[in-house]
Structures are given as structure tokens and as C-alpha cells.
Short mmCIF file of C-alpha atoms in Angstrom, two decimals:
data_model
loop_
_atom_site.label_atom_id
_atom_site.label_comp_id
_atom_site.label_asym_id
_atom_site.label_seq_id
_atom_site.Cartn_x
_atom_site.Cartn_y
_atom_site.Cartn_z
CA MET Q 1 37.99 -38.22 -108.09
CA SER Q 2 40.65 -39.12 -109.01
CA ARG Q 3 41.51 -41.84 -111.57
CA ALA Q 4 45.00 -42.11 -110.84
CA ALA Q 5 43.69 -43.19 -107.85
CA LEU Q 6 44.04 -46.48 -108.54
CA LEU Q 7 47.72 -46.31 -109.72
CA VAL Q 8 48.27 -45.69 -105.72
CA LEU Q 9 46.24 -48.32 -104.31
CA ALA Q 10 47.93 -50.47 -107.11
CA ASP Q 11 51.24 -49.99 -106.49
CA GLY Q 12 53.42 -52.54 -104.97
CA ARG Q 13 55.18 -49.54 -102.88
CA PHE Q 14 52.12 -48.93 -101.92
CA PRO Q 15 52.75 -49.35 -97.73
CA ALA Q 16 50.48 -52.15 -96.80
CA GLY Q 17 52.90 -54.98 -95.65
CA GLY Q 18 52.29 -56.99 -99.17
CA HIS Q 19 55.59 -57.21 -99.07
CA ALA Q 20 56.22 -60.01 -97.15
CA HIS Q 21 53.25 -62.60 -98.41
CA SER Q 22 53.92 -65.60 -100.81
CA GLY Q 23 50.38 -65.70 -101.72
CA GLY Q 24 50.96 -70.07 -100.91
CA ALA Q 25 53.78 -69.57 -103.37
CA GLU Q 26 56.39 -70.43 -100.74
CA ALA Q 27 54.11 -73.49 -99.85
CA ALA Q 28 53.58 -74.22 -103.10
CA VAL Q 29 57.65 -73.85 -103.70
CA LYS Q 30 59.17 -75.87 -100.90
CA ALA Q 31 55.73 -78.84 -101.61
CA GLY Q 32 57.97 -78.62 -105.08
CA ARG Q 33 55.27 -77.46 -106.84
CA ILE Q 34 56.36 -74.98 -107.69
CA THR Q 35 59.48 -75.01 -109.78
CA SER Q 36 59.58 -73.18 -112.99
CA ALA Q 37 58.07 -70.17 -114.87
CA ALA Q 38 55.02 -72.57 -115.81
CA THR Q 39 54.50 -74.33 -112.75
CA LEU Q 40 54.33 -70.83 -111.52
CA GLU Q 41 51.97 -69.44 -114.05
CA ASP Q 42 49.74 -72.41 -113.47
CA PHE Q 43 49.45 -71.89 -109.86
CA CYS Q 44 48.95 -68.00 -110.08
CA ARG Q 45 45.84 -68.43 -113.05
CA GLY Q 46 44.41 -71.73 -110.44
CA ARG Q 47 44.66 -68.69 -107.25
CA LEU Q 48 43.42 -66.42 -109.62
CA HIS Q 49 39.96 -67.90 -110.55
CA THR Q 50 39.94 -69.74 -106.77
CA ALA Q 51 40.66 -67.01 -104.10
CA GLY Q 52 41.92 -63.67 -107.21
CA LEU Q 53 38.01 -64.49 -108.36
CA VAL Q 54 36.52 -64.00 -104.91
CA ALA Q 55 38.95 -61.28 -103.25
CA GLY Q 56 37.50 -59.27 -106.55
CA ALA Q 57 33.96 -59.70 -105.91
CA LEU Q 58 34.04 -58.83 -102.19
CA ALA Q 59 35.64 -56.06 -102.50
CA ALA Q 60 34.05 -55.47 -105.50
CA ALA Q 61 31.20 -55.26 -103.79
CA ALA Q 62 32.63 -53.22 -100.89
CA VAL Q 63 33.17 -50.38 -103.21
CA LEU Q 64 28.82 -50.60 -104.46
CA GLY Q 65 28.27 -50.23 -100.16
CA VAL Q 66 27.05 -53.52 -99.33
CA GLU Q 67 28.29 -53.76 -95.33
CA PRO Q 68 31.78 -54.76 -94.52
CA ALA Q 69 30.36 -56.90 -91.37
CA ALA Q 70 28.05 -58.83 -93.94
CA LEU Q 71 30.83 -59.23 -96.00
CA ASP Q 72 34.04 -59.56 -93.68
CA ALA Q 73 31.36 -62.76 -92.06
CA ALA Q 74 31.40 -63.47 -95.70
CA ALA Q 75 34.86 -63.83 -95.80
CA ASP Q 76 35.56 -65.45 -93.09
CA ALA Q 77 32.79 -68.44 -94.75
CA ARG Q 78 35.08 -68.46 -97.43
CA THR Q 79 38.31 -68.81 -95.75
CA PRO Q 80 38.61 -72.30 -93.96
CA SER Q 81 42.45 -71.90 -92.77
CA PRO Q 82 42.52 -70.07 -89.88
CA ALA Q 83 46.30 -69.14 -91.14
CA LEU Q 84 44.82 -67.53 -93.89
CA ARG Q 85 41.98 -65.34 -92.00
CA ASN Q 86 44.01 -65.04 -89.42
CA ALA Q 87 47.24 -63.22 -92.61
CA ALA Q 88 44.26 -61.51 -94.48
CA ARG Q 89 42.99 -58.99 -91.20
CA ARG Q 90 46.18 -58.75 -90.53
CA LEU Q 91 47.21 -57.17 -93.63
CA GLY Q 92 43.58 -55.64 -93.49
CA ARG Q 93 44.68 -54.32 -90.87
CA GLN Q 94 47.59 -52.44 -92.70
CA LEU Q 95 45.54 -51.56 -95.55
CA THR Q 96 43.36 -50.28 -93.20
CA ARG Q 97 45.87 -46.77 -91.46
CA ALA Q 98 47.27 -46.80 -95.41
CA ALA Q 99 44.12 -45.96 -96.56
CA ARG Q 100 42.88 -43.37 -93.48
CA ALA Q 101 46.13 -41.47 -94.46
CA CYS Q 102 45.92 -41.04 -98.13
CA TRP Q 103 41.82 -41.21 -98.17
CA PRO Q 104 40.03 -40.32 -95.59
CA SER Q 105 36.88 -41.09 -94.91
CA PRO Q 106 33.99 -42.31 -92.17
CA GLU Q 107 33.51 -45.02 -93.56
CA LEU Q 108 37.38 -46.23 -92.80
CA GLU Q 109 36.39 -44.65 -89.56
CA ALA Q 110 33.56 -46.87 -88.77
CA LEU Q 111 35.64 -49.88 -89.78
CA ALA Q 112 38.46 -48.83 -87.47
CA GLY Q 113 36.74 -48.94 -84.71
CA GLU Q 114 34.23 -52.19 -85.61
CA PHE Q 115 37.28 -54.31 -86.40
CA PRO Q 116 40.56 -53.25 -84.18
CA ARG Q 117 42.11 -56.53 -85.34
CA GLY Q 118 41.45 -55.77 -88.98
CA ALA Q 119 39.08 -57.12 -91.15
CA HIS Q 120 39.95 -59.23 -93.95
CA GLN Q 121 41.99 -56.90 -97.09
CA PRO Q 122 39.51 -57.14 -99.88
CA VAL Q 123 36.60 -55.56 -97.59
CA VAL Q 124 39.82 -52.98 -96.72
CA LEU Q 125 40.23 -51.86 -100.16
CA GLY Q 126 36.76 -52.26 -101.94
CA LEU Q 127 36.21 -49.35 -99.05
CA ALA Q 128 39.71 -47.69 -99.04
CA ALA Q 129 38.96 -47.85 -104.06
CA ARG Q 130 34.87 -46.02 -103.19
CA ALA Q 131 37.04 -43.41 -99.73
CA ALA Q 132 39.30 -42.95 -103.44
CA GLY Q 133 36.52 -42.45 -105.46
CA LEU Q 134 36.89 -45.05 -107.63
CA ALA Q 135 34.37 -47.64 -108.89
CA PRO Q 136 33.39 -51.43 -108.15
CA GLY Q 137 35.84 -52.86 -111.44
CA ASP Q 138 38.61 -50.91 -109.73
CA ALA Q 139 38.40 -52.37 -106.97
CA ALA Q 140 38.91 -56.07 -108.23
CA TYR Q 141 41.21 -54.99 -110.30
CA CYS Q 142 43.44 -54.77 -107.27
CA ALA Q 143 42.20 -57.48 -105.45
CA ALA Q 144 42.52 -60.01 -108.39
CA TYR Q 145 45.97 -59.03 -109.83
CA GLU Q 146 47.54 -58.91 -106.26
CA CYS Q 147 46.66 -61.97 -106.35
CA VAL Q 148 48.33 -63.43 -108.78
CA SER Q 149 51.30 -60.22 -108.20
CA GLY Q 150 51.94 -61.20 -104.96
CA PRO Q 151 53.08 -65.03 -105.75
CA ALA Q 152 54.87 -63.61 -108.89
CA THR Q 153 57.16 -61.51 -106.79
CA ALA Q 154 57.74 -63.74 -104.05
CA THR Q 155 58.58 -67.01 -106.55
CA VAL Q 156 61.85 -64.64 -107.18
CA ARG Q 157 63.28 -64.15 -104.63
CA LEU Q 158 62.02 -67.92 -103.17
CA LEU Q 159 63.46 -70.18 -106.44
CA SER Q 160 65.71 -67.20 -107.86
CA LEU Q 161 63.35 -67.33 -110.95
CA ASP Q 162 64.70 -64.22 -113.71
CA PRO Q 163 62.21 -61.45 -112.86
CA PHE Q 164 61.61 -60.93 -116.69
CA ASP Q 165 59.92 -64.09 -116.80
CA ALA Q 166 58.13 -63.90 -113.71
CA THR Q 167 56.53 -60.66 -114.64
CA GLY Q 168 56.30 -62.59 -118.27
CA VAL Q 169 53.39 -65.06 -116.36
CA LEU Q 170 51.69 -62.02 -114.93
CA ALA Q 171 51.01 -60.48 -118.09
CA ARG Q 172 50.18 -64.05 -120.11
CA LEU Q 173 47.55 -64.01 -117.20
CA ALA Q 174 45.99 -61.04 -118.28
CA PRO Q 175 43.18 -61.60 -120.54
CA GLU Q 176 42.18 -63.94 -117.99
CA LEU Q 177 42.44 -61.39 -115.41
CA ASP Q 178 40.22 -59.11 -117.28
CA ARG Q 179 37.46 -62.17 -116.76
CA VAL Q 180 38.10 -62.55 -113.60
CA VAL Q 181 37.52 -59.24 -112.88
CA ASP Q 182 33.92 -59.05 -114.87
CA ARG Q 183 32.08 -61.79 -113.03
CA ALA Q 184 33.74 -60.69 -109.87
CA VAL Q 185 31.84 -57.41 -110.99
CA GLU Q 186 28.90 -59.91 -112.18
CA ALA Q 187 28.63 -61.25 -108.82
CA ALA Q 188 28.75 -58.51 -106.74
CA ARG Q 189 26.15 -56.50 -108.25
CA ARG Q 190 24.00 -59.65 -107.81
CA ALA Q 191 25.12 -59.98 -103.72
CA ALA Q 192 23.77 -55.82 -103.38
CA ASP Q 193 20.52 -56.96 -104.02
CA GLU Q 194 19.97 -61.10 -102.82
CA GLY Q 195 22.92 -60.44 -100.07
CA VAL Q 196 26.60 -62.38 -100.09
CA GLY Q 197 25.15 -65.48 -100.31
CA ALA Q 198 25.65 -64.26 -104.43
CA LEU Q 199 29.63 -64.01 -103.75
CA PRO Q 200 31.25 -66.54 -105.53
CA ALA Q 201 32.98 -69.16 -102.89
CA ALA Q 202 35.39 -70.81 -105.52
CA SER Q 203 38.35 -72.33 -103.84
CA GLY Q 204 41.66 -74.12 -104.28
CA PRO Q 205 42.30 -76.28 -101.86
CA LEU Q 206 46.17 -76.86 -101.67
CA LEU Q 207 45.94 -72.85 -101.31
CA GLU Q 208 44.07 -73.68 -97.25
CA SER Q 209 45.58 -76.47 -96.44
CA GLY Q 210 49.66 -75.13 -98.08
CA ALA Q 211 48.74 -71.99 -95.87
CA GLU Q 212 48.33 -73.98 -92.16
CA TRP Q 213 51.28 -76.56 -93.43
CA HIS Q 214 53.55 -73.25 -93.56
CA ALA Q 215 52.62 -71.24 -90.36
CA ALA Q 216 53.63 -74.47 -88.66
CA TRP Q 217 56.88 -73.69 -89.67
CA SER Q 218 60.08 -72.24 -87.39
CA VAL Q 219 60.91 -70.35 -90.31
CA ARG Q 220 60.12 -69.18 -93.10
CA LEU Q 221 61.18 -65.99 -95.51
CA PHE Q 222 57.04 -64.33 -95.91
CA ALA Q 223 54.43 -64.48 -93.14
CA SER Q 224 51.88 -66.17 -95.16
CA MET V 1 8.96 -89.16 -109.16
CA ASP V 2 7.89 -86.00 -111.32
CA GLY V 3 9.62 -88.12 -114.26
CA VAL V 4 11.16 -88.85 -116.68
CA THR V 5 11.11 -86.26 -119.93
CA ALA V 6 13.58 -85.83 -122.39
CA ALA V 7 15.67 -83.10 -120.16
CA GLY V 8 16.63 -86.32 -117.66
CA VAL V 9 15.43 -87.41 -115.36
CA ARG V 10 13.58 -85.23 -111.68
CA ALA V 11 13.40 -86.79 -109.00
CA SER V 12 13.54 -85.71 -104.72
CA SER V 13 13.12 -87.87 -102.22
CA ARG V 14 12.94 -86.83 -98.04
CA ILE V 15 13.69 -87.67 -94.85
CA VAL V 16 12.65 -86.90 -91.77
CA ALA V 17 13.84 -87.61 -88.60
CA ARG V 18 11.99 -87.19 -84.87
CA ALA V 19 12.88 -88.61 -81.23
CA ASP V 20 10.09 -90.54 -80.28
CA GLY V 21 9.62 -89.82 -77.09
CA ARG V 22 11.32 -93.26 -75.72
CA GLY V 23 15.20 -92.66 -75.78
CA GLY V 24 14.88 -93.42 -80.24
CA THR V 25 14.28 -92.36 -83.01
CA ALA V 26 11.10 -92.57 -85.45
CA LEU V 27 11.49 -91.73 -89.59
CA PRO V 28 8.05 -90.20 -90.33
CA VAL V 29 8.37 -89.10 -93.69
CA LEU V 30 11.04 -91.75 -95.84
CA ASP V 31 10.23 -91.30 -99.64
CA GLY V 32 12.47 -91.95 -101.81
CA GLU V 33 11.97 -91.13 -105.90
CA GLY V 34 13.58 -92.67 -108.51
CA PRO V 35 17.28 -93.32 -108.41
CA LEU V 36 16.90 -92.73 -104.95
CA ALA V 37 15.37 -95.16 -102.99
CA LEU V 38 15.55 -95.16 -99.19
CA ARG V 39 16.14 -98.00 -96.52
CA ARG V 40 16.08 -97.91 -93.44
CA THR V 41 18.53 -100.04 -91.82
CA ARG V 42 18.62 -101.10 -88.18
CA ALA V 43 18.88 -98.62 -85.05
CA SER V 44 21.95 -98.72 -83.02
CA GLY V 45 20.88 -96.97 -79.56
CA GLY V 46 18.76 -93.89 -80.35
CA GLU V 47 19.77 -93.32 -84.00
CA ALA V 48 17.81 -94.71 -87.24
CA LYS V 49 19.55 -95.40 -89.66
CA VAL V 50 19.16 -94.73 -93.54
CA MET V 51 20.72 -96.02 -96.93
CA VAL V 52 20.07 -94.35 -99.63
CA VAL V 53 20.55 -96.74 -102.79
CA GLY V 54 20.86 -95.70 -106.17
CA ALA V 55 18.27 -97.61 -108.23
CA MET V 56 19.25 -96.07 -111.13
CA SER V 57 21.63 -95.05 -112.94
CA GLY V 58 23.30 -90.71 -112.71
CA PRO V 59 22.79 -88.94 -112.73
CA LEU V 60 23.44 -87.78 -116.15
CA GLY V 61 23.43 -84.59 -117.65
CA GLY V 62 20.06 -83.02 -117.14
CA ASP V 63 18.90 -85.11 -114.58
CA ARG V 64 17.85 -83.02 -111.44
CA PHE V 65 17.85 -84.74 -108.13
CA THR V 66 16.40 -82.79 -104.69
CA LEU V 67 17.62 -84.92 -101.34
CA ALA V 68 16.46 -83.29 -98.14
CA ALA V 69 17.09 -84.49 -94.75
CA ARG V 70 15.99 -82.24 -91.35
CA VAL V 71 16.02 -83.86 -88.55
CA GLU V 72 14.38 -82.38 -85.34
CA GLU V 73 15.23 -81.52 -82.01
CA GLY V 74 16.26 -84.40 -80.02
CA ALA V 75 16.09 -86.92 -83.17
CA ARG V 76 19.96 -88.42 -83.87
CA LEU V 77 20.12 -89.70 -87.85
CA HIS V 78 22.82 -91.65 -89.59
CA VAL V 79 22.31 -91.65 -93.51
CA GLY V 80 24.89 -93.41 -95.51
CA SER V 81 25.06 -94.74 -99.13
CA ALA V 82 25.16 -97.92 -100.12
CA ALA V 83 27.68 -97.53 -102.97
CA ALA V 84 29.10 -94.76 -105.06
CA THR V 85 27.55 -91.96 -106.57
CA LEU V 86 28.58 -92.70 -110.56
CA ALA V 87 28.14 -89.43 -113.02
CA LEU V 88 27.75 -89.98 -115.80
CA PRO V 89 27.05 -87.85 -119.46
CA GLY V 90 23.45 -88.23 -120.39
CA GLN V 91 21.58 -87.69 -124.47
CA THR V 92 21.18 -84.10 -123.69
CA LYS V 93 24.33 -81.56 -123.03
CA HIS V 94 22.84 -80.08 -120.45
CA GLU V 95 24.98 -80.26 -117.28
CA ALA V 96 22.84 -83.00 -114.12
CA ARG V 97 22.47 -80.45 -111.36
CA TYR V 98 22.19 -82.27 -107.53
CA ASP V 99 21.81 -80.47 -104.99
CA VAL V 100 21.19 -82.04 -101.15
CA ARG V 101 19.48 -79.36 -98.08
CA LEU V 102 20.07 -80.93 -94.65
CA ASP V 103 18.44 -79.34 -91.39
CA VAL V 104 19.13 -80.20 -87.96
CA ALA V 105 17.32 -78.33 -84.90
CA ASP V 106 19.36 -77.79 -81.72
CA GLY V 107 19.37 -81.70 -79.55
CA GLY V 108 19.88 -83.13 -82.78
CA GLU V 109 22.28 -84.87 -84.79
CA LEU V 110 23.12 -85.72 -88.08
CA HIS V 111 25.93 -88.13 -89.41
CA TRP V 112 25.80 -87.87 -93.12
CA LEU V 113 28.19 -90.69 -94.89
CA PRO V 114 27.53 -91.31 -97.96
CA GLU V 115 29.74 -92.86 -100.29
CA GLN V 116 31.88 -90.94 -103.17
CA LEU V 117 30.72 -89.09 -105.49
CA ILE V 118 32.82 -90.65 -108.96
CA SER V 119 32.87 -88.03 -111.72
CA ALA V 120 33.08 -90.18 -115.48
CA HIS V 121 34.56 -88.64 -118.13
CA GLY V 122 32.04 -86.40 -120.28
CA SER V 123 29.53 -86.48 -117.38
CA GLU V 124 28.81 -82.09 -116.19
CA LEU V 125 27.60 -82.11 -112.84
CA GLN V 126 26.25 -78.91 -110.50
CA VAL V 127 26.43 -80.09 -106.93
CA ALA V 128 25.32 -78.23 -104.00
CA THR V 129 25.04 -79.30 -100.30
CA ARG V 130 23.63 -76.84 -97.57
CA ALA V 131 23.03 -77.47 -94.10
CA GLU V 132 20.98 -75.44 -91.80
CA LEU V 133 21.99 -76.50 -87.80
CA GLY V 134 20.41 -74.76 -84.94
CA ALA V 135 22.91 -73.43 -82.77
CA GLY V 136 23.00 -76.71 -80.22
CA ALA V 137 22.85 -78.63 -83.21
CA ARG V 138 25.54 -81.41 -84.28
CA LEU V 139 26.24 -82.72 -87.22
CA VAL V 140 28.92 -84.82 -89.67
CA LEU V 141 29.53 -84.71 -93.28
CA ARG V 142 31.54 -86.33 -95.54
CA GLU V 143 31.92 -85.55 -99.49
CA GLU V 144 34.29 -87.30 -101.02
CA GLN V 145 34.80 -86.51 -105.07
CA VAL V 146 36.62 -89.04 -107.03
CA LEU V 147 37.67 -87.26 -110.78
CA GLY V 148 37.69 -90.54 -113.24
CA ARG V 149 36.92 -93.69 -112.23
CA ALA V 150 40.26 -95.85 -112.63
CA GLY V 151 42.43 -94.08 -114.91
CA GLU V 152 39.85 -91.79 -116.39
CA VAL V 153 39.45 -88.51 -117.92
CA PRO V 154 37.32 -86.69 -115.26
CA GLY V 155 34.36 -85.05 -116.32
CA ARG V 156 33.08 -81.75 -114.91
CA LEU V 157 32.53 -81.65 -112.00
CA THR V 158 31.19 -77.96 -110.02
CA SER V 159 30.72 -78.11 -105.86
CA ARG V 160 29.65 -75.81 -103.28
CA LEU V 161 28.73 -76.54 -99.67
CA THR V 162 27.39 -73.69 -97.42
CA VAL V 163 26.85 -74.77 -93.60
CA ARG V 164 25.12 -72.27 -91.57
CA VAL V 165 25.07 -72.14 -87.99
CA ALA V 166 22.43 -69.99 -86.51
CA GLY V 167 21.51 -68.36 -89.04
CA ARG V 168 25.55 -67.63 -89.66
CA CYS V 169 27.31 -68.27 -92.50
CA VAL V 170 30.05 -70.49 -91.45
CA LEU V 171 31.68 -72.27 -94.51
CA ASP V 172 30.92 -71.63 -97.99
CA GLN V 173 33.36 -73.56 -100.06
CA GLU V 174 33.19 -74.27 -104.05
CA LEU V 175 35.04 -76.70 -106.06
CA ALA V 176 35.20 -76.44 -109.84
CA CYS V 177 37.23 -78.83 -112.53
CA GLY V 178 37.55 -81.39 -114.92
CA PRO V 179 37.74 -80.21 -117.80
CA GLY V 180 36.05 -76.72 -119.33
CA ALA V 181 36.11 -75.89 -115.24
CA PRO V 182 38.52 -72.23 -114.71
CA GLY V 183 42.24 -72.67 -115.41
CA GLY V 184 44.02 -73.92 -112.74
CA TRP V 185 42.15 -76.52 -111.39
CA ASP V 186 44.62 -79.12 -112.01
CA GLY V 187 47.68 -76.87 -111.01
CA PRO V 188 49.59 -76.78 -107.84
CA ALA V 189 46.95 -73.87 -106.33
CA VAL V 190 44.01 -76.23 -106.41
CA LEU V 191 44.46 -80.21 -107.03
CA ALA V 192 48.22 -81.01 -108.37
CA GLY V 193 46.58 -83.77 -109.77
CA HIS V 194 45.61 -85.31 -107.13
CA ARG V 195 41.93 -87.51 -107.98
CA ALA V 196 40.19 -87.32 -104.76
CA VAL V 197 39.43 -84.48 -103.03
CA GLY V 198 37.59 -84.25 -99.59
CA GLN V 199 35.90 -82.73 -96.74
CA LEU V 200 34.97 -83.24 -93.13
CA LEU V 201 32.84 -80.88 -90.85
CA VAL V 202 32.41 -81.53 -88.03
CA ALA V 203 29.60 -79.53 -86.07
CA ARG V 204 29.13 -79.28 -81.94
CA PRO V 205 27.78 -76.86 -79.55
CA GLU V 206 31.50 -77.22 -77.36
CA PHE V 207 33.98 -75.91 -80.00
CA ALA V 208 32.48 -72.32 -79.58
CA GLU V 209 34.03 -72.50 -76.37
CA ARG V 210 36.60 -74.80 -76.91
CA PRO V 211 37.54 -75.02 -80.44
CA PRO V 212 39.79 -78.22 -81.81
CA ILE V 213 43.62 -76.90 -82.48
CA ALA V 214 44.35 -76.23 -86.17
CA ARG V 215 46.70 -79.34 -87.34
CA MET V 216 47.95 -81.19 -90.35
CA LEU V 217 47.26 -84.42 -91.62
CA GLY V 218 49.80 -85.38 -93.76
CA GLU V 219 50.99 -82.97 -96.41
CA CYS V 220 47.57 -81.63 -98.22
CA ALA V 221 45.25 -82.36 -96.20
CA ALA V 222 44.36 -79.86 -93.48
CA LEU V 223 42.45 -80.11 -89.72
CA MET V 224 40.70 -76.11 -89.50
CA PRO V 225 38.93 -74.69 -87.12
CA LEU V 226 35.65 -72.53 -88.32
CA ALA V 227 34.91 -69.32 -87.55
CA GLY V 228 32.09 -70.58 -85.44
CA PRO V 229 31.63 -74.03 -83.25
CA ALA V 230 32.49 -76.26 -86.28
CA VAL V 231 35.78 -77.18 -88.14
CA LEU V 232 36.86 -78.55 -91.60
CA VAL V 233 39.08 -81.24 -92.67
CA SER V 234 40.20 -80.41 -96.63
CA ALA V 235 41.70 -83.48 -97.77
CA VAL V 236 43.60 -84.03 -101.43
CA ALA V 237 44.93 -87.82 -102.20
CA PRO V 238 45.65 -89.86 -105.01
CA ASP V 239 42.78 -91.74 -104.78
CA ALA V 240 39.68 -92.95 -102.69
CA LEU V 241 40.87 -95.48 -100.44
CA LEU V 242 43.97 -93.10 -99.36
CA LEU V 243 41.10 -89.59 -99.14
CA ARG V 244 38.48 -92.07 -97.34
CA GLY V 245 41.86 -93.21 -94.66
CA LEU V 246 43.20 -89.17 -93.46
CA LEU V 247 39.50 -88.47 -93.02
CA ASP V 248 38.58 -91.18 -91.11
CA GLU V 249 41.88 -90.44 -89.50
CA ALA V 250 40.66 -86.78 -88.91
CA LEU V 251 37.19 -88.33 -87.42
CA ALA V 252 39.06 -90.63 -84.87
CA LEU V 253 41.12 -87.58 -83.72
CA LEU V 254 38.30 -84.93 -83.03
CA GLY V 255 36.73 -88.66 -81.03
CA PRO V 256 32.81 -89.16 -80.00
#
């Protein structure tokens, strides 16, 4: 299969609905915790090492063939916020539709049948990468990058932040992203041998409570 | 106690609570060791009460503590601690480990309500708490971490909490903070400068049918129904007192 499939899957314009989500940035902006490129960078760094690491490991484990239902349950246990679980499933459902159109595979069909309301997005991402013939690290890169690019793009709209500054944040995080992906793939390989308990469970308390706070607003720009 | 070695103290303490057949709870095993002394205090109703008393300072770098409690069918146990636990640097460069293992059988009830864990400057501690519950078990578990004594730069603390109900994992969360932790731990996604962080986990079989509704307690604490018969209250606060207030408020909301 083609390595260029990674570019298709990682493209921000891939029709999987990610643009409607801020990755917690909308709540952090409203709380006054993201006010600038520097605080955006700190937010993204924290999200990368917590939710990003977990998402990367889930996606890589799916590529390695760990059972999707077990990964989905592991994602549930690592996502205490019901608002975030709902968002992850909505995104998972949309990604399943897009992936089935791009890389039809019996595994994606089975997933769609087993999770009509959507599986957690990183699990779907991993299965899509597997169907496209990509490697575990490729899927982890997609998941980890998405977890910082979403908030960065959203903050451009929320704060009218200079897009050059927001993209600069992503560029500065690149070396850390490499390390997070290495850890995610290593954990995914352990999970393939020892079970999903070996997956990382890093968490950011303010990401979880912020998502609940955000879900209760009557007016918001982003879905999560 | 396995002993005090150059590498640190090894200690493990065990509690077993068993229904005594007369509506009360007996403690056939109450094995405290070294730094983790156990004292039975006055029971109330059918519930046995145990206090963990820190008999030595620590955990210090290199120490390995294990604390296990098993609540058998129909037994009710309440465990508290006499004082906060203070993680301190040791003479070795090794980190300290503190493992807590809780097992609650169907029809058993455990209230695990220790005082805060304070991460002092220069300390390095890994805490792992694993709770295994039967389908009909009840659990109230509180964990509070305080980053540094007043005005102090904290040590490095990693704390993982895993809860399984009827063999299914309903919560697996790890928080890493302090100097040397992965980046962003004090930033807007994780703690945002707050120095007290806590979790209250309440598992009740009736939550399977009627889960409590998610709600906020202030802007930095949320009560969240998990994917299973349990709720998590996750809170960050400027200090330990405000944190306790939030967790107490949440517990009151959930009712007895």
C-alpha cells in the first residue's frame, strides 16, 4: 500500500468532522487559561502528553490487530467525562463512514456493525490506517498530531490568534510529538502482548472537567 | 516488615473484613507493618473502622509500601488515616512506590477515605491504586494529592487509579505532575497552577440502572457518570482545604 495514504488520512480536510471540535480549547479560552500563543502552546503540550499519548497508543494498537472492542472499552475507562466519550464516538462514527469509502475493509465493516453509534475515534483511526496498509507509528502520528492541531486551529478562530503564531506552536511541539509517538507505539506493542491494561492512562483533570463545563453551555462555537 | 535495606523500606499491610453473621463486621486479618500501622477504632452500625497510622516518616525515595484491603460478602469496612502522608526525598536516587490493592466482593462495602498525599520538594513517588469490585459491591474511594507543602515546589508524583467492576475496567486514569513530569502538567490542560487535585470514586450497583446526572461543582470540578455503575468526581483546587470541600459536597449530593 501507499505511504501517501498517510497524507490523505492526516489531512485536515479529510471529511471526518474534526473541524467542528476544539479539543477543549474553547473551554480553556473562556476560562481565561488560553490567552496567547504561549498559553496555547502549554495547553497543547499538556494535551499531547495526556490525551494525545492515550489516543496515539489506542490507534497504534488497533493497527497491530488488538481487538477493537477491547480498545473501545479501554478508551471508555480512560475518558471519565461523558461529554468527551460522546464526542469521541460521534467523531468515530464520521471517521468510520469516511474510511469505509476510502479503504473498504471487512474490519471496518465489522466495526460499523458492532458500534452503530460510533466507536472511539482513535480506535477507528487505527483501523482505517490498518486498512490503508499504514504502520502503527503512522496511526499514532495522526492521532497525536490531531490532538494538538485541533486546539491550535480552533484558537485562531476563538482568539483571533495570528495563524502564523498558531502554526509556530505546532512546529515547536514537533520534537515532543516524536517522543510521544515512540512511547505510544511501545505501549501499543506491550498491549498486543499483555492486554489493554498496558496502554497508557495519562489524564488531564482540566480537560475532563472543562469538557463537562463546555457541554452545559447553551451557545458555543465548537461541539467539544 | 521485610526490612529496612540500603535501598529503602519494604513494608506491606493487609486488612480482611468479614461479615460476623450477627450484622457486624469482623477483621480476621489486621496486619500492619513498619510504617503502615493499623488500628481498629470504634465500629458504628455494622461497619468496622480501621485507621492507618504512619509509624515512620515516608514514603522516602527507594521505599516500597503495599497496602491491601479485602472486603468479603456482606462485610462493611471504613478505612481512614490518622494524618496526611508525606512523600519525601530519600537517601537513594530511586523513586518510592506505594501500591494499594482493594477487593470488594458482592454485597460488601468499602469506604476508603485516607487523608491527603503531600508531594514534598525533591520526592519521587509512584502510587498505584487498583480496586476490584464484584457486580454488587459498593465503594467510596477518595484520593487527594497536594503538590508541595505551603509555598513549596512539589516533588514528582505519578498516581494511577484503576477500578474494575465485575471484571470490566470502568476507570483507568494516571496523573503525572511535578518537576520532571511530561510537559504541560502545570498548564491549562492539566492543573493550571492548582496545587491540590482529587478524585472521588463512588461505585454502587444501582448506578447501572439509574446513573447520576453529570454536573459541575464550580468551574474546576465535575461529577461524571462513568461507562459502568460508578461515578467519578474529579477536582482541582488552589489548596487541600478547598479541594476537600468540593469532594465532600459531591459526596453529599450523591446521598447515602
